[in-house]
Amino acid sequence: MTELNKSAFLETIGQDVPTVVDFWATWCMPCQVFAPVVEEIAGEMDGKANFGKVNIDEERDLAIEYGVSSIPTLVIFKGGKEVERLVGVRKKAEVVEAVDKYC
């Protein structure tokens, strides 16, 4: 998964394929637990969806702009618009199902 800064973020979410953005931080233990699950899903869905990560400490403005108040938060975008949001650690099947709706 690619670490996204503001310019890469805007370019990535603007694509026609769904883009899943993982808002996280290094100090967040639930984020650390959830990261391998998201990485696994990203590998399995390669070609169907894009995946990226935003470190909220490094890209605070993006977290504020997109209303991220709790992490981990996965935001699914399609065509530049948010279509779904999953807050907190989730089961792999739940994330896959959410992303599949937009593929």
PDB file of N, CA and C in Angstrom:
ATOM      1  N   MET A   1       0.840  -1.186   0.000  1.00  0.00           N
ATOM      2  CA  MET A   1       0.000   0.000   0.000  1.00  0.00           C
ATOM      3  C   MET A   1       0.878   1.240   0.000  1.00  0.00           C
ATOM      4  N   THR A   2       0.400   2.232  -0.684  1.00  0.00           N
ATOM      5  CA  THR A   2       1.148   3.466  -0.840  1.00  0.00           C
ATOM      6  C   THR A   2       0.797   4.452   0.267  1.00  0.00           C
ATOM      7  N   GLU A   3       1.809   5.083   0.815  1.00  0.00           N
ATOM      8  CA  GLU A   3       1.609   6.166   1.780  1.00  0.00           C
ATOM      9  C   GLU A   3       1.239   7.405   0.960  1.00  0.00           C
ATOM     10  N   LEU A   4       0.119   8.017   1.273  1.00  0.00           N
ATOM     11  CA  LEU A   4      -0.386   9.127   0.473  1.00  0.00           C
ATOM     12  C   LEU A   4      -0.166  10.471   1.154  1.00  0.00           C
ATOM     13  N   ASN A   5       0.382  11.440   0.384  1.00  0.00           N
ATOM     14  CA  ASN A   5       0.396  12.824   0.834  1.00  0.00           C
ATOM     15  C   ASN A   5      -0.781  13.516   0.143  1.00  0.00           C
ATOM     16  N   LYS A   6      -0.960  14.794   0.368  1.00  0.00           N
ATOM     17  CA  LYS A   6      -2.150  15.484  -0.145  1.00  0.00           C
ATOM     18  C   LYS A   6      -2.284  15.390  -1.665  1.00  0.00           C
ATOM     19  N   SER A   7      -1.217  15.645  -2.411  1.00  0.00           N
ATOM     20  CA  SER A   7      -1.342  15.618  -3.876  1.00  0.00           C
ATOM     21  C   SER A   7      -1.579  14.198  -4.388  1.00  0.00           C
ATOM     22  N   ALA A   8      -0.883  13.228  -3.844  1.00  0.00           N
ATOM     23  CA  ALA A   8      -1.099  11.830  -4.256  1.00  0.00           C
ATOM     24  C   ALA A   8      -2.490  11.357  -3.853  1.00  0.00           C
ATOM     25  N   PHE A   9      -2.966  11.824  -2.717  1.00  0.00           N
ATOM     26  CA  PHE A   9      -4.293  11.464  -2.235  1.00  0.00           C
ATOM     27  C   PHE A   9      -5.360  11.904  -3.235  1.00  0.00           C
ATOM     28  N   LEU A  10      -5.313  13.161  -3.636  1.00  0.00           N
ATOM     29  CA  LEU A  10      -6.327  13.690  -4.547  1.00  0.00           C
ATOM     30  C   LEU A  10      -6.289  12.980  -5.899  1.00  0.00           C
ATOM     31  N   GLU A  11      -5.096  12.679  -6.372  1.00  0.00           N
ATOM     32  CA  GLU A  11      -4.954  11.957  -7.645  1.00  0.00           C
ATOM     33  C   GLU A  11      -5.497  10.533  -7.520  1.00  0.00           C
ATOM     34  N   THR A  12      -5.201   9.873  -6.418  1.00  0.00           N
ATOM     35  CA  THR A  12      -5.591   8.484  -6.217  1.00  0.00           C
ATOM     36  C   THR A  12      -7.100   8.330  -6.058  1.00  0.00           C
ATOM     37  N   ILE A  13      -7.736   9.187  -5.263  1.00  0.00           N
ATOM     38  CA  ILE A  13      -9.175   9.020  -5.029  1.00  0.00           C
ATOM     39  C   ILE A  13     -10.012   9.433  -6.226  1.00  0.00           C
ATOM     40  N   GLY A  14      -9.440  10.156  -7.164  1.00  0.00           N
ATOM     41  CA  GLY A  14     -10.182  10.625  -8.325  1.00  0.00           C
ATOM     42  C   GLY A  14     -10.361   9.590  -9.419  1.00  0.00           C
ATOM     43  N   GLN A  15      -9.822   8.414  -9.243  1.00  0.00           N
ATOM     44  CA  GLN A  15      -9.903   7.387 -10.277  1.00  0.00           C
ATOM     45  C   GLN A  15     -11.274   6.712 -10.285  1.00  0.00           C
ATOM     46  N   ASP A  16     -11.565   6.020 -11.394  1.00  0.00           N
ATOM     47  CA  ASP A  16     -12.862   5.356 -11.545  1.00  0.00           C
ATOM     48  C   ASP A  16     -12.981   4.075 -10.727  1.00  0.00           C
ATOM     49  N   VAL A  17     -11.846   3.451 -10.413  1.00  0.00           N
ATOM     50  CA  VAL A  17     -11.904   2.253  -9.579  1.00  0.00           C
ATOM     51  C   VAL A  17     -12.005   2.691  -8.124  1.00  0.00           C
ATOM     52  N   PRO A  18     -12.619   1.876  -7.273  1.00  0.00           N
ATOM     53  CA  PRO A  18     -12.710   2.257  -5.864  1.00  0.00           C
ATOM     54  C   PRO A  18     -11.320   2.386  -5.243  1.00  0.00           C
ATOM     55  N   THR A  19     -11.189   3.346  -4.366  1.00  0.00           N
ATOM     56  CA  THR A  19      -9.944   3.561  -3.638  1.00  0.00           C
ATOM     57  C   THR A  19     -10.243   3.511  -2.153  1.00  0.00           C
ATOM     58  N   VAL A  20      -9.525   2.651  -1.450  1.00  0.00           N
ATOM     59  CA  VAL A  20      -9.675   2.509  -0.015  1.00  0.00           C
ATOM     60  C   VAL A  20      -8.511   3.226   0.646  1.00  0.00           C
ATOM     61  N   VAL A  21      -8.832   4.194   1.494  1.00  0.00           N
ATOM     62  CA  VAL A  21      -7.798   4.947   2.196  1.00  0.00           C
ATOM     63  C   VAL A  21      -7.878   4.608   3.682  1.00  0.00           C
ATOM     64  N   ASP A  22      -6.753   4.147   4.206  1.00  0.00           N
ATOM     65  CA  ASP A  22      -6.624   3.789   5.613  1.00  0.00           C
ATOM     66  C   ASP A  22      -6.009   4.973   6.348  1.00  0.00           C
ATOM     67  N   PHE A  23      -6.811   5.649   7.175  1.00  0.00           N
ATOM     68  CA  PHE A  23      -6.309   6.727   8.020  1.00  0.00           C
ATOM     69  C   PHE A  23      -5.804   6.083   9.313  1.00  0.00           C
ATOM     70  N   TRP A  24      -4.541   6.336   9.663  1.00  0.00           N
ATOM     71  CA  TRP A  24      -3.899   5.645  10.771  1.00  0.00           C
ATOM     72  C   TRP A  24      -2.831   6.534  11.409  1.00  0.00           C
ATOM     73  N   ALA A  25      -2.188   6.017  12.462  1.00  0.00           N
ATOM     74  CA  ALA A  25      -1.042   6.680  13.092  1.00  0.00           C
ATOM     75  C   ALA A  25      -0.144   5.607  13.707  1.00  0.00           C
ATOM     76  N   THR A  26       1.137   5.914  13.821  1.00  0.00           N
ATOM     77  CA  THR A  26       2.098   4.943  14.339  1.00  0.00           C
ATOM     78  C   THR A  26       1.829   4.583  15.799  1.00  0.00           C
ATOM     79  N   TRP A  27       1.285   5.504  16.575  1.00  0.00           N
ATOM     80  CA  TRP A  27       1.050   5.285  18.007  1.00  0.00           C
ATOM     81  C   TRP A  27      -0.254   4.546  18.287  1.00  0.00           C
ATOM     82  N   CYS A  28      -1.050   4.285  17.269  1.00  0.00           N
ATOM     83  CA  CYS A  28      -2.387   3.681  17.423  1.00  0.00           C
ATOM     84  C   CYS A  28      -2.280   2.151  17.400  1.00  0.00           C
ATOM     85  N   MET A  29      -2.463   1.536  18.554  1.00  0.00           N
ATOM     86  CA  MET A  29      -2.371   0.072  18.636  1.00  0.00           C
ATOM     87  C   MET A  29      -3.439  -0.640  17.782  1.00  0.00           C
ATOM     88  N   PRO A  30      -4.708  -0.208  17.803  1.00  0.00           N
ATOM     89  CA  PRO A  30      -5.677  -0.850  16.910  1.00  0.00           C
ATOM     90  C   PRO A  30      -5.271  -0.739  15.432  1.00  0.00           C
ATOM     91  N   CYS A  31      -4.637   0.369  15.063  1.00  0.00           N
ATOM     92  CA  CYS A  31      -4.160   0.535  13.687  1.00  0.00           C
ATOM     93  C   CYS A  31      -3.099  -0.509  13.361  1.00  0.00           C
ATOM     94  N   GLN A  32      -2.209  -0.759  14.312  1.00  0.00           N
ATOM     95  CA  GLN A  32      -1.142  -1.737  14.116  1.00  0.00           C
ATOM     96  C   GLN A  32      -1.718  -3.147  13.964  1.00  0.00           C
ATOM     97  N   VAL A  33      -2.772  -3.438  14.720  1.00  0.00           N
ATOM     98  CA  VAL A  33      -3.424  -4.745  14.646  1.00  0.00           C
ATOM     99  C   VAL A  33      -4.153  -4.908  13.310  1.00  0.00           C
ATOM    100  N   PHE A  34      -4.784  -3.844  12.849  1.00  0.00           N
ATOM    101  CA  PHE A  34      -5.618  -3.874  11.644  1.00  0.00           C
ATOM    102  C   PHE A  34      -4.800  -3.807  10.353  1.00  0.00           C
ATOM    103  N   ALA A  35      -3.618  -3.203  10.399  1.00  0.00           N
ATOM    104  CA  ALA A  35      -2.803  -2.980   9.190  1.00  0.00           C
ATOM    105  C   ALA A  35      -2.537  -4.255   8.390  1.00  0.00           C
ATOM    106  N   PRO A  36      -2.150  -5.378   9.017  1.00  0.00           N
ATOM    107  CA  PRO A  36      -1.901  -6.588   8.213  1.00  0.00           C
ATOM    108  C   PRO A  36      -3.150  -7.096   7.488  1.00  0.00           C
ATOM    109  N   VAL A  37      -4.308  -6.892   8.084  1.00  0.00           N
ATOM    110  CA  VAL A  37      -5.572  -7.298   7.446  1.00  0.00           C
ATOM    111  C   VAL A  37      -5.802  -6.451   6.196  1.00  0.00           C
ATOM    112  N   VAL A  38      -5.615  -5.148   6.327  1.00  0.00           N
ATOM    113  CA  VAL A  38      -5.810  -4.241   5.188  1.00  0.00           C
ATOM    114  C   VAL A  38      -4.788  -4.543   4.093  1.00  0.00           C
ATOM    115  N   GLU A  39      -3.539  -4.807   4.485  1.00  0.00           N
ATOM    116  CA  GLU A  39      -2.494  -5.155   3.512  1.00  0.00           C
ATOM    117  C   GLU A  39      -2.871  -6.432   2.747  1.00  0.00           C
ATOM    118  N   GLU A  40      -3.382  -7.412   3.451  1.00  0.00           N
ATOM    119  CA  GLU A  40      -3.787  -8.676   2.824  1.00  0.00           C
ATOM    120  C   GLU A  40      -4.914  -8.447   1.827  1.00  0.00           C
ATOM    121  N   ILE A  41      -5.900  -7.670   2.220  1.00  0.00           N
ATOM    122  CA  ILE A  41      -7.026  -7.359   1.332  1.00  0.00           C
ATOM    123  C   ILE A  41      -6.524  -6.609   0.100  1.00  0.00           C
ATOM    124  N   ALA A  42      -5.624  -5.657   0.302  1.00  0.00           N
ATOM    125  CA  ALA A  42      -5.069  -4.883  -0.818  1.00  0.00           C
ATOM    126  C   ALA A  42      -4.398  -5.811  -1.823  1.00  0.00           C
ATOM    127  N   GLY A  43      -3.662  -6.792  -1.336  1.00  0.00           N
ATOM    128  CA  GLY A  43      -3.008  -7.746  -2.230  1.00  0.00           C
ATOM    129  C   GLY A  43      -4.005  -8.597  -2.989  1.00  0.00           C
ATOM    130  N   GLU A  44      -5.045  -9.032  -2.298  1.00  0.00           N
ATOM    131  CA  GLU A  44      -6.054  -9.886  -2.923  1.00  0.00           C
ATOM    132  C   GLU A  44      -6.923  -9.119  -3.925  1.00  0.00           C
ATOM    133  N   MET A  45      -7.089  -7.823  -3.704  1.00  0.00           N
ATOM    134  CA  MET A  45      -7.974  -7.032  -4.573  1.00  0.00           C
ATOM    135  C   MET A  45      -7.195  -6.192  -5.587  1.00  0.00           C
ATOM    136  N   ASP A  46      -5.904  -6.489  -5.726  1.00  0.00           N
ATOM    137  CA  ASP A  46      -5.071  -5.761  -6.676  1.00  0.00           C
ATOM    138  C   ASP A  46      -5.690  -5.833  -8.066  1.00  0.00           C
ATOM    139  N   GLY A  47      -5.867  -4.686  -8.689  1.00  0.00           N
ATOM    140  CA  GLY A  47      -6.486  -4.628 -10.009  1.00  0.00           C
ATOM    141  C   GLY A  47      -7.969  -4.303  -9.953  1.00  0.00           C
ATOM    142  N   LYS A  48      -8.609  -4.624  -8.833  1.00  0.00           N
ATOM    143  CA  LYS A  48     -10.035  -4.311  -8.659  1.00  0.00           C
ATOM    144  C   LYS A  48     -10.231  -3.004  -7.900  1.00  0.00           C
ATOM    145  N   ALA A  49      -9.305  -2.705  -6.973  1.00  0.00           N
ATOM    146  CA  ALA A  49      -9.412  -1.508  -6.145  1.00  0.00           C
ATOM    147  C   ALA A  49      -8.010  -1.021  -5.798  1.00  0.00           C
ATOM    148  N   ASN A  50      -7.897   0.267  -5.558  1.00  0.00           N
ATOM    149  CA  ASN A  50      -6.645   0.861  -5.106  1.00  0.00           C
ATOM    150  C   ASN A  50      -6.681   0.990  -3.591  1.00  0.00           C
ATOM    151  N   PHE A  51      -5.524   0.892  -2.960  1.00  0.00           N
ATOM    152  CA  PHE A  51      -5.423   1.046  -1.518  1.00  0.00           C
ATOM    153  C   PHE A  51      -4.294   2.010  -1.200  1.00  0.00           C
ATOM    154  N   GLY A  52      -4.517   2.864  -0.219  1.00  0.00           N
ATOM    155  CA  GLY A  52      -3.487   3.790   0.227  1.00  0.00           C
ATOM    156  C   GLY A  52      -3.643   4.067   1.706  1.00  0.00           C
ATOM    157  N   LYS A  53      -2.605   4.658   2.296  1.00  0.00           N
ATOM    158  CA  LYS A  53      -2.604   4.960   3.718  1.00  0.00           C
ATOM    159  C   LYS A  53      -2.316   6.434   3.922  1.00  0.00           C
ATOM    160  N   VAL A  54      -2.967   7.028   4.916  1.00  0.00           N
ATOM    161  CA  VAL A  54      -2.696   8.401   5.297  1.00  0.00           C
ATOM    162  C   VAL A  54      -2.354   8.414   6.781  1.00  0.00           C
ATOM    163  N   ASN A  55      -1.124   8.796   7.087  1.00  0.00           N
ATOM    164  CA  ASN A  55      -0.704   8.958   8.467  1.00  0.00           C
ATOM    165  C   ASN A  55      -1.256  10.298   8.950  1.00  0.00           C
ATOM    166  N   ILE A  56      -2.175  10.252   9.906  1.00  0.00           N
ATOM    167  CA  ILE A  56      -2.860  11.487  10.315  1.00  0.00           C
ATOM    168  C   ILE A  56      -1.933  12.475  11.018  1.00  0.00           C
ATOM    169  N   ASP A  57      -0.805  12.011  11.535  1.00  0.00           N
ATOM    170  CA  ASP A  57       0.152  12.930  12.156  1.00  0.00           C
ATOM    171  C   ASP A  57       0.924  13.714  11.102  1.00  0.00           C
ATOM    172  N   GLU A  58       1.162  13.094   9.956  1.00  0.00           N
ATOM    173  CA  GLU A  58       1.902  13.749   8.871  1.00  0.00           C
ATOM    174  C   GLU A  58       0.981  14.525   7.925  1.00  0.00           C
ATOM    175  N   GLU A  59      -0.268  14.108   7.831  1.00  0.00           N
ATOM    176  CA  GLU A  59      -1.231  14.742   6.913  1.00  0.00           C
ATOM    177  C   GLU A  59      -2.485  15.152   7.701  1.00  0.00           C
ATOM    178  N   ARG A  60      -2.263  15.937   8.735  1.00  0.00           N
ATOM    179  CA  ARG A  60      -3.348  16.374   9.628  1.00  0.00           C
ATOM    180  C   ARG A  60      -4.478  17.072   8.865  1.00  0.00           C
ATOM    181  N   ASP A  61      -4.117  17.879   7.869  1.00  0.00           N
ATOM    182  CA  ASP A  61      -5.139  18.611   7.101  1.00  0.00           C
ATOM    183  C   ASP A  61      -6.106  17.666   6.396  1.00  0.00           C
ATOM    184  N   LEU A  62      -5.602  16.543   5.871  1.00  0.00           N
ATOM    185  CA  LEU A  62      -6.486  15.571   5.209  1.00  0.00           C
ATOM    186  C   LEU A  62      -7.438  14.942   6.226  1.00  0.00           C
ATOM    187  N   ALA A  63      -6.927  14.613   7.391  1.00  0.00           N
ATOM    188  CA  ALA A  63      -7.776  14.021   8.431  1.00  0.00           C
ATOM    189  C   ALA A  63      -8.882  14.995   8.827  1.00  0.00           C
ATOM    190  N   ILE A  64      -8.539  16.247   8.970  1.00  0.00           N
ATOM    191  CA  ILE A  64      -9.538  17.263   9.333  1.00  0.00           C
ATOM    192  C   ILE A  64     -10.536  17.453   8.194  1.00  0.00           C
ATOM    193  N   GLU A  65     -10.035  17.586   6.978  1.00  0.00           N
ATOM    194  CA  GLU A  65     -10.896  17.813   5.809  1.00  0.00           C
ATOM    195  C   GLU A  65     -11.919  16.686   5.632  1.00  0.00           C
ATOM    196  N   TYR A  66     -11.514  15.449   5.912  1.00  0.00           N
ATOM    197  CA  TYR A  66     -12.404  14.306   5.718  1.00  0.00           C
ATOM    198  C   TYR A  66     -13.066  13.840   7.014  1.00  0.00           C
ATOM    199  N   GLY A  67     -12.971  14.650   8.057  1.00  0.00           N
ATOM    200  CA  GLY A  67     -13.712  14.387   9.282  1.00  0.00           C
ATOM    201  C   GLY A  67     -13.310  13.120  10.007  1.00  0.00           C
ATOM    202  N   VAL A  68     -12.033  12.771   9.936  1.00  0.00           N
ATOM    203  CA  VAL A  68     -11.553  11.570  10.622  1.00  0.00           C
ATOM    204  C   VAL A  68     -11.286  11.936  12.078  1.00  0.00           C
ATOM    205  N   SER A  69     -12.108  11.404  12.969  1.00  0.00           N
ATOM    206  CA  SER A  69     -11.962  11.728  14.385  1.00  0.00           C
ATOM    207  C   SER A  69     -11.578  10.522  15.224  1.00  0.00           C
ATOM    208  N   SER A  70     -11.564   9.357  14.618  1.00  0.00           N
ATOM    209  CA  SER A  70     -11.188   8.122  15.298  1.00  0.00           C
ATOM    210  C   SER A  70     -10.431   7.256  14.305  1.00  0.00           C
ATOM    211  N   ILE A  71      -9.402   6.564  14.802  1.00  0.00           N
ATOM    212  CA  ILE A  71      -8.635   5.701  13.917  1.00  0.00           C
ATOM    213  C   ILE A  71      -8.528   4.313  14.527  1.00  0.00           C
ATOM    214  N   PRO A  72      -8.392   3.282  13.696  1.00  0.00           N
ATOM    215  CA  PRO A  72      -8.301   3.335  12.243  1.00  0.00           C
ATOM    216  C   PRO A  72      -9.654   3.648  11.597  1.00  0.00           C
ATOM    217  N   THR A  73      -9.598   4.352  10.495  1.00  0.00           N
ATOM    218  CA  THR A  73     -10.778   4.631   9.680  1.00  0.00           C
ATOM    219  C   THR A  73     -10.440   4.293   8.234  1.00  0.00           C
ATOM    220  N   LEU A  74     -11.273   3.475   7.617  1.00  0.00           N
ATOM    221  CA  LEU A  74     -11.148   3.197   6.188  1.00  0.00           C
ATOM    222  C   LEU A  74     -12.228   3.994   5.476  1.00  0.00           C
ATOM    223  N   VAL A  75     -11.828   4.770   4.487  1.00  0.00           N
ATOM    224  CA  VAL A  75     -12.781   5.518   3.680  1.00  0.00           C
ATOM    225  C   VAL A  75     -12.675   5.004   2.259  1.00  0.00           C
ATOM    226  N   ILE A  76     -13.811   4.631   1.691  1.00  0.00           N
ATOM    227  CA  ILE A  76     -13.856   4.139   0.316  1.00  0.00           C
ATOM    228  C   ILE A  76     -14.336   5.280  -0.575  1.00  0.00           C
ATOM    229  N   PHE A  77     -13.535   5.571  -1.591  1.00  0.00           N
ATOM    230  CA  PHE A  77     -13.856   6.625  -2.558  1.00  0.00           C
ATOM    231  C   PHE A  77     -14.069   5.990  -3.923  1.00  0.00           C
ATOM    232  N   LYS A  78     -14.932   6.615  -4.700  1.00  0.00           N
ATOM    233  CA  LYS A  78     -15.100   6.235  -6.106  1.00  0.00           C
ATOM    234  C   LYS A  78     -15.344   7.516  -6.881  1.00  0.00           C
ATOM    235  N   GLY A  79     -14.518   7.745  -7.904  1.00  0.00           N
ATOM    236  CA  GLY A  79     -14.651   8.956  -8.698  1.00  0.00           C
ATOM    237  C   GLY A  79     -14.475  10.224  -7.893  1.00  0.00           C
ATOM    238  N   GLY A  80     -13.641  10.166  -6.848  1.00  0.00           N
ATOM    239  CA  GLY A  80     -13.363  11.345  -6.036  1.00  0.00           C
ATOM    240  C   GLY A  80     -14.349  11.606  -4.919  1.00  0.00           C
ATOM    241  N   LYS A  81     -15.390  10.792  -4.821  1.00  0.00           N
ATOM    242  CA  LYS A  81     -16.412  11.002  -3.793  1.00  0.00           C
ATOM    243  C   LYS A  81     -16.390   9.855  -2.775  1.00  0.00           C
ATOM    244  N   GLU A  82     -16.584  10.203  -1.513  1.00  0.00           N
ATOM    245  CA  GLU A  82     -16.677   9.182  -0.483  1.00  0.00           C
ATOM    246  C   GLU A  82     -17.982   8.415  -0.659  1.00  0.00           C
ATOM    247  N   VAL A  83     -17.878   7.080  -0.682  1.00  0.00           N
ATOM    248  CA  VAL A  83     -19.071   6.251  -0.841  1.00  0.00           C
ATOM    249  C   VAL A  83     -19.353   5.405   0.402  1.00  0.00           C
ATOM    250  N   GLU A  84     -18.317   5.184   1.225  1.00  0.00           N
ATOM    251  CA  GLU A  84     -18.533   4.401   2.439  1.00  0.00           C
ATOM    252  C   GLU A  84     -17.381   4.637   3.408  1.00  0.00           C
ATOM    253  N   ARG A  85     -17.678   4.450   4.705  1.00  0.00           N
ATOM    254  CA  ARG A  85     -16.677   4.651   5.751  1.00  0.00           C
ATOM    255  C   ARG A  85     -16.817   3.544   6.785  1.00  0.00           C
ATOM    256  N   LEU A  86     -15.690   2.963   7.156  1.00  0.00           N
ATOM    257  CA  LEU A  86     -15.647   1.938   8.199  1.00  0.00           C
ATOM    258  C   LEU A  86     -14.710   2.440   9.300  1.00  0.00           C
ATOM    259  N   VAL A  87     -15.232   2.586  10.503  1.00  0.00           N
ATOM    260  CA  VAL A  87     -14.439   3.103  11.621  1.00  0.00           C
ATOM    261  C   VAL A  87     -14.153   1.970  12.595  1.00  0.00           C
ATOM    262  N   GLY A  88     -12.889   1.869  13.002  1.00  0.00           N
ATOM    263  CA  GLY A  88     -12.491   0.847  13.950  1.00  0.00           C
ATOM    264  C   GLY A  88     -12.010  -0.409  13.250  1.00  0.00           C
ATOM    265  N   VAL A  89     -11.490  -1.328  14.044  1.00  0.00           N
ATOM    266  CA  VAL A  89     -11.016  -2.601  13.514  1.00  0.00           C
ATOM    267  C   VAL A  89     -12.223  -3.416  13.056  1.00  0.00           C
ATOM    268  N   ARG A  90     -12.141  -3.946  11.850  1.00  0.00           N
ATOM    269  CA  ARG A  90     -13.233  -4.723  11.267  1.00  0.00           C
ATOM    270  C   ARG A  90     -12.731  -6.084  10.829  1.00  0.00           C
ATOM    271  N   LYS A  91     -13.654  -7.013  10.653  1.00  0.00           N
ATOM    272  CA  LYS A  91     -13.305  -8.328  10.122  1.00  0.00           C
ATOM    273  C   LYS A  91     -12.979  -8.188   8.644  1.00  0.00           C
ATOM    274  N   LYS A  92     -12.076  -9.040   8.193  1.00  0.00           N
ATOM    275  CA  LYS A  92     -11.653  -9.019   6.794  1.00  0.00           C
ATOM    276  C   LYS A  92     -12.847  -9.127   5.856  1.00  0.00           C
ATOM    277  N   ALA A  93     -13.747 -10.063   6.116  1.00  0.00           N
ATOM    278  CA  ALA A  93     -14.903 -10.278   5.245  1.00  0.00           C
ATOM    279  C   ALA A  93     -15.766  -9.029   5.140  1.00  0.00           C
ATOM    280  N   GLU A  94     -15.893  -8.296   6.220  1.00  0.00           N
ATOM    281  CA  GLU A  94     -16.700  -7.070   6.218  1.00  0.00           C
ATOM    282  C   GLU A  94     -16.076  -6.003   5.316  1.00  0.00           C
ATOM    283  N   VAL A  95     -14.763  -5.885   5.369  1.00  0.00           N
ATOM    284  CA  VAL A  95     -14.074  -4.900   4.523  1.00  0.00           C
ATOM    285  C   VAL A  95     -14.178  -5.303   3.056  1.00  0.00           C
ATOM    286  N   VAL A  96     -13.935  -6.575   2.770  1.00  0.00           N
ATOM    287  CA  VAL A  96     -14.017  -7.065   1.388  1.00  0.00           C
ATOM    288  C   VAL A  96     -15.421  -6.836   0.826  1.00  0.00           C
ATOM    289  N   GLU A  97     -16.424  -7.136   1.611  1.00  0.00           N
ATOM    290  CA  GLU A  97     -17.803  -6.940   1.161  1.00  0.00           C
ATOM    291  C   GLU A  97     -18.085  -5.470   0.858  1.00  0.00           C
ATOM    292  N   ALA A  98     -17.600  -4.589   1.721  1.00  0.00           N
ATOM    293  CA  ALA A  98     -17.822  -3.157   1.520  1.00  0.00           C
ATOM    294  C   ALA A  98     -17.151  -2.673   0.236  1.00  0.00           C
ATOM    295  N   VAL A  99     -15.919  -3.096  -0.012  1.00  0.00           N
ATOM    296  CA  VAL A  99     -15.198  -2.667  -1.207  1.00  0.00           C
ATOM    297  C   VAL A  99     -15.817  -3.285  -2.466  1.00  0.00           C
ATOM    298  N   ASP A 100     -16.187  -4.546  -2.389  1.00  0.00           N
ATOM    299  CA  ASP A 100     -16.779  -5.246  -3.548  1.00  0.00           C
ATOM    300  C   ASP A 100     -18.018  -4.539  -4.094  1.00  0.00           C
ATOM    301  N   LYS A 101     -18.768  -3.873  -3.240  1.00  0.00           N
ATOM    302  CA  LYS A 101     -19.985  -3.169  -3.684  1.00  0.00           C
ATOM    303  C   LYS A 101     -19.696  -2.119  -4.749  1.00  0.00           C
ATOM    304  N   TYR A 102     -18.456  -1.619  -4.766  1.00  0.00           N
ATOM    305  CA  TYR A 102     -18.124  -0.508  -5.657  1.00  0.00           C
ATOM    306  C   TYR A 102     -17.196  -0.906  -6.807  1.00  0.00           C
ATOM    307  N   CYS A 103     -16.901  -2.206  -6.905  1.00  0.00           N
ATOM    308  CA  CYS A 103     -16.009  -2.688  -7.987  1.00  0.00           C
ATOM    309  C   CYS A 103     -16.794  -2.932  -9.272  1.00  0.00           C
TER     310      CYS A 103
END
